[in-house]
Tab-separated table of C-alpha atoms and ligand atoms in Angstrom:
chain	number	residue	atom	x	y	z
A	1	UNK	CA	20.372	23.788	-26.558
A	2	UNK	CA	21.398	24.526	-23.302
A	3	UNK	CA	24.557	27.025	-22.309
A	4	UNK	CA	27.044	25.367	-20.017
A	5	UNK	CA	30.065	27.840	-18.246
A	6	UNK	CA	32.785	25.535	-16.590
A	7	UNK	CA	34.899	26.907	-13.896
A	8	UNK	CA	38.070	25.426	-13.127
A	9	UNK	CA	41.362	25.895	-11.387
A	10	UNK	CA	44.148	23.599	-12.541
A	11	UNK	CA	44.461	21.089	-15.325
A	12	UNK	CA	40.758	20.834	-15.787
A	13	UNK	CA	40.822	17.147	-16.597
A	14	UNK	CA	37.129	17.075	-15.581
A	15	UNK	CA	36.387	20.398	-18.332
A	16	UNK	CA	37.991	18.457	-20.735
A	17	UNK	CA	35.422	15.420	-20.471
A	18	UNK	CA	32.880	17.245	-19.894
A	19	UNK	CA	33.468	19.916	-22.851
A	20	UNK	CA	34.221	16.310	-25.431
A	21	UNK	CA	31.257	14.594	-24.044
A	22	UNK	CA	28.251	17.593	-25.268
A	23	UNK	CA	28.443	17.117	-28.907
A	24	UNK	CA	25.877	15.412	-31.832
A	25	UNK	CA	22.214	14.979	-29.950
A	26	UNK	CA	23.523	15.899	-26.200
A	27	UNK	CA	21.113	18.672	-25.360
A	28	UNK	CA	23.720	21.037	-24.270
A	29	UNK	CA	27.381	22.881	-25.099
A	30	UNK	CA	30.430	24.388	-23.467
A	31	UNK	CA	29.949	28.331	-23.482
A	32	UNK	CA	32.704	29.556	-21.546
A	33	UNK	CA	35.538	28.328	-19.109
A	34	UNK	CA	36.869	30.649	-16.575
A	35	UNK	CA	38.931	29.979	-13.670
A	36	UNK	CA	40.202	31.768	-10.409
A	37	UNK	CA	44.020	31.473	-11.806
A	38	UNK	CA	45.097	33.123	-15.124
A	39	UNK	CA	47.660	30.248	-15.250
A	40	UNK	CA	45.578	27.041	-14.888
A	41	UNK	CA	46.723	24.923	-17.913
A	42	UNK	CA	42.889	24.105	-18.627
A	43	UNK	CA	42.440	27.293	-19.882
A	44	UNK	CA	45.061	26.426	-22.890
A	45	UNK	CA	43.120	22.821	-22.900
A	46	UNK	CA	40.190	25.051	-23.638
A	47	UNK	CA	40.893	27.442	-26.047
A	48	UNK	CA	42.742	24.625	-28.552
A	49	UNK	CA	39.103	23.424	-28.291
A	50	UNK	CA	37.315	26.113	-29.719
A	51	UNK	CA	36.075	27.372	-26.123
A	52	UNK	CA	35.663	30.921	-25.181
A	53	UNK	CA	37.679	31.649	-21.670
A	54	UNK	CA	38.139	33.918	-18.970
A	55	UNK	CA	40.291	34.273	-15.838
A	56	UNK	CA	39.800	36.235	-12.903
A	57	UNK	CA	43.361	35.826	-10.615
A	58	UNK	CA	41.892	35.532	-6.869
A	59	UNK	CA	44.782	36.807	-5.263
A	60	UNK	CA	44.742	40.548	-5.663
A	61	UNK	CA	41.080	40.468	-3.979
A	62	UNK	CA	42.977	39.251	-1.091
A	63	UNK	CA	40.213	37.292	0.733
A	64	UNK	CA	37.321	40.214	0.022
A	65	UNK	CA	35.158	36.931	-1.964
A	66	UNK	CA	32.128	39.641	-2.909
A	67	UNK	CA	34.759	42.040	-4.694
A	68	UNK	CA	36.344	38.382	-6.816
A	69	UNK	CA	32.942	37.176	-7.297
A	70	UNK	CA	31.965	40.362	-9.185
A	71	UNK	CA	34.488	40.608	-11.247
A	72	UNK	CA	34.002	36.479	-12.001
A	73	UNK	CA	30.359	37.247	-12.564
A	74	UNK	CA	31.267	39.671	-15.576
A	75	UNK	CA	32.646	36.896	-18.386
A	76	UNK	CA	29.962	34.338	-16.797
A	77	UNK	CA	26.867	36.280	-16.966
A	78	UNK	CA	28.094	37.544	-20.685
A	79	UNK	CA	28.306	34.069	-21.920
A	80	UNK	CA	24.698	33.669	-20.270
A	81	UNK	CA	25.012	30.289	-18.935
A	82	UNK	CA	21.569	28.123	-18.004
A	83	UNK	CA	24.002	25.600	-16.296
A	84	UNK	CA	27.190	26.349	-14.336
A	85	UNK	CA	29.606	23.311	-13.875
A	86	UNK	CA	32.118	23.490	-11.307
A	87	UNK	CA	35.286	21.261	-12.194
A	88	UNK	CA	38.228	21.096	-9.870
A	89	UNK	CA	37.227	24.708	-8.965
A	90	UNK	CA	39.181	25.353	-5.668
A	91	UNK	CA	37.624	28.804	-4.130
A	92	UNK	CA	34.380	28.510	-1.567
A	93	UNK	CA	31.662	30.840	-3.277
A	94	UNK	CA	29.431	33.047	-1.595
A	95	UNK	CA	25.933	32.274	-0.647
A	96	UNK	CA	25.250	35.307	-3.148
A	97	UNK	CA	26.702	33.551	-5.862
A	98	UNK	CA	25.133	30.302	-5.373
A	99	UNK	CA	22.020	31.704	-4.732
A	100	UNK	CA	22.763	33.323	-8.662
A	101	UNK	CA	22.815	29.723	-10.010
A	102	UNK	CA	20.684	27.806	-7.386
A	103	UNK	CA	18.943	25.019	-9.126
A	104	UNK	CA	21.158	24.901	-12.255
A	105	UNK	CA	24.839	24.822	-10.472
A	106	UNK	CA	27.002	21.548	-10.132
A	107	UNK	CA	29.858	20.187	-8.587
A	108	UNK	CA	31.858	17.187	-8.554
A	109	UNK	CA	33.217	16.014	-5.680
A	110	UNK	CA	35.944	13.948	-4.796
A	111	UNK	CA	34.630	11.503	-2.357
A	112	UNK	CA	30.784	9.482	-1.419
A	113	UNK	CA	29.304	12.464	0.058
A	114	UNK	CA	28.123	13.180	3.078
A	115	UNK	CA	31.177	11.625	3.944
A	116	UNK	CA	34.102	14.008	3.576
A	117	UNK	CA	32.858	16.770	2.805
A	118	UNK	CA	36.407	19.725	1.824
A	119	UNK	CA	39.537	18.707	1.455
A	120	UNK	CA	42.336	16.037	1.457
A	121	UNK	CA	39.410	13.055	0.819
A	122	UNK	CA	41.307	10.321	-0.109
A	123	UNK	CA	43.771	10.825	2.717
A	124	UNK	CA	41.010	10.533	5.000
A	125	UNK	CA	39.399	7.593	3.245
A	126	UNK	CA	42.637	5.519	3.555
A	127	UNK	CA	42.787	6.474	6.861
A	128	UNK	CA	39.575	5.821	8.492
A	129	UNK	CA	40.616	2.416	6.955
A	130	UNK	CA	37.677	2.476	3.931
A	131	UNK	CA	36.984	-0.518	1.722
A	132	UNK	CA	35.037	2.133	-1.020
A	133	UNK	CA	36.057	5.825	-1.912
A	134	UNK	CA	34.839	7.622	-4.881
A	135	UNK	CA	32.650	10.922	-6.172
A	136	UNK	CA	30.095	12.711	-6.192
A	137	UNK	CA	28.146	14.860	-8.931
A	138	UNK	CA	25.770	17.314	-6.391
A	139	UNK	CA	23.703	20.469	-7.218
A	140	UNK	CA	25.845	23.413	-5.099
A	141	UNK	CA	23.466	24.873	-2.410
A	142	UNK	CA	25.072	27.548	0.154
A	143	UNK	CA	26.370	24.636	2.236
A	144	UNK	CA	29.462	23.610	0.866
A	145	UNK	CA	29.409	19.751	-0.437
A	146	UNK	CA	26.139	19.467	0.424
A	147	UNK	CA	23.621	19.955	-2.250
A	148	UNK	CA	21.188	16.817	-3.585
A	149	UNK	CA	23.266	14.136	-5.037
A	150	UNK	CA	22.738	13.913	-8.622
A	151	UNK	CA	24.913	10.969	-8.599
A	152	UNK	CA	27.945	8.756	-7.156
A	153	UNK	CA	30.420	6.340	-8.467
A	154	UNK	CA	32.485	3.889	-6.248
A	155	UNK	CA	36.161	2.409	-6.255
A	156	UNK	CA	37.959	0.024	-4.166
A	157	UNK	CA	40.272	1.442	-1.729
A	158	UNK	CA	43.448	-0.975	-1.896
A	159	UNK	CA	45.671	-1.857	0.865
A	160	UNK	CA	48.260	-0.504	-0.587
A	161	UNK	CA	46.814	2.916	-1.678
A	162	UNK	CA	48.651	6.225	-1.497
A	163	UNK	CA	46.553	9.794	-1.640
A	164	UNK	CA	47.776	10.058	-5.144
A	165	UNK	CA	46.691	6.296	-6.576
A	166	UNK	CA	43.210	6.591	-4.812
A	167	UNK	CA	42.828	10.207	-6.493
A	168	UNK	CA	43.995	8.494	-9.877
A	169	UNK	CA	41.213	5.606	-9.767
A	170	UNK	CA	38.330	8.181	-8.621
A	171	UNK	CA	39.419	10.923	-11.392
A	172	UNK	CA	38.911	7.795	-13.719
A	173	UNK	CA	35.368	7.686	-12.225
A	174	UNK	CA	34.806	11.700	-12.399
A	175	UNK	CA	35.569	12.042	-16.007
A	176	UNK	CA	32.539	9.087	-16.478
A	177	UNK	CA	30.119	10.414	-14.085
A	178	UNK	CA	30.383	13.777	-14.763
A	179	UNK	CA	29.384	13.940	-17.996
A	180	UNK	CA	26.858	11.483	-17.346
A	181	UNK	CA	25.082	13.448	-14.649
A	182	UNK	CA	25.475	16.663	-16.872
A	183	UNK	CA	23.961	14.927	-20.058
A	184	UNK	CA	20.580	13.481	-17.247
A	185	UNK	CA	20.314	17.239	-15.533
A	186	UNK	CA	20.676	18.893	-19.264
A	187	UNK	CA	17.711	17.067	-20.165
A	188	UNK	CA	15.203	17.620	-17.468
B	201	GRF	C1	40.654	16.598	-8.614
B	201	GRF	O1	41.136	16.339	-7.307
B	201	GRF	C2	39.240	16.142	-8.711
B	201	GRF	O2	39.017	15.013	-7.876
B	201	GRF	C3	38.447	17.310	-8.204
B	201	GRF	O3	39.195	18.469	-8.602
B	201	GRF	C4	40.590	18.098	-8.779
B	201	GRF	C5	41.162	18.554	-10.095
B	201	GRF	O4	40.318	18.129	-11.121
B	201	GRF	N1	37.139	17.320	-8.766
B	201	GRF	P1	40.571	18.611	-12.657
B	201	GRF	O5	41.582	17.660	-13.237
B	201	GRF	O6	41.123	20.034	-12.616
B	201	GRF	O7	39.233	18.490	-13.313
């Protein structure tokens, strides 16, 4: 059975699927969530299901990421995780870090990478006047967005789309492709 940490940073919508969707035969469960804020309201998600948590607040490392990381690393490596899933986790990590979890570290991102890669992606999307937006589930490799593309699901960009009712149709799409990549990469 294999270990899974989640890290988030706000609601945690994506930790939530992801944390319902490993039960009966899925070859994996949720060991831990931690985030970078000790207020993100996934961490009360969480806990009222039966998860172990931990938060590390960013702020008073102000900016030194090696000094954060380390103290990140303690509730993570004591929950020894073989896969790390990274769910609406908002803080860049250090090539150090990654390199911690290379191979066995995911992300989901909001948009078809390579395009977009960082923030703001459906804003961009509607602007550059796209007829498809979506996500992407990638392995997290030093380069951020970058890593090979586990998998991608697609939405219609409507004329009429806003920021906020693109991001609602792709979260739609994140809480099915997550756990479906998860589940795939579990297995191998
Ligand atoms: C969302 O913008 C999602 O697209 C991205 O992270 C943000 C928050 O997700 N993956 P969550 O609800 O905290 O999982």
């Amino acid at each position: 059975m294999k270990r899974v940490a989640i890290l988030i940073s706000g609601g945690g919508s994506n930790m939530i699927a992801l944390a319902q969707s490993m039960t009966g035969d899925h070859p994996a469960r949720p060991v831990l969530v931690a985030s970078n804020d000790p207020q993100a309201g996934g961490l009360a998600k969480a806990r009222s299901m039966g998860i172990e948590t931990a938060a590390v607040d960013h702020r008073p490392f102000k900016g030194d990421r090696a000094a954060f990381e380390a103290a990140l690393l303690e509730p993570i490596l004591a929950a020894q995780p073989d896969i790390l899933c990274l769910a609406g986790f908002m803080r860049v990590l250090t090539p150090a870090f990654v390199q911690r979890f290379e191979g066995r570290m995911l992300n989901i991102h909001p948009s078809l990478l390579p395009k977009y890669p960082g923030l703001h992606t459906h804003r961009r999307a509607i602007e550059a006047g796209d007829a498809e937006a979506g996500c992407t589930v990638h392995e997290v490799t030093a380069v951020l967005d970058d890593g090979p593309i586990l998998g991608q699901s697609r939405v219609p960009v409507l004329t009429d789309d806003t920021p906020d009712t693109l991001a609602q149709r792709v979260l739609a799409e994140e809480h099915k492709l997550y756990p479906a990549c998860l589940r795939e990469f579990a297995a191998r």
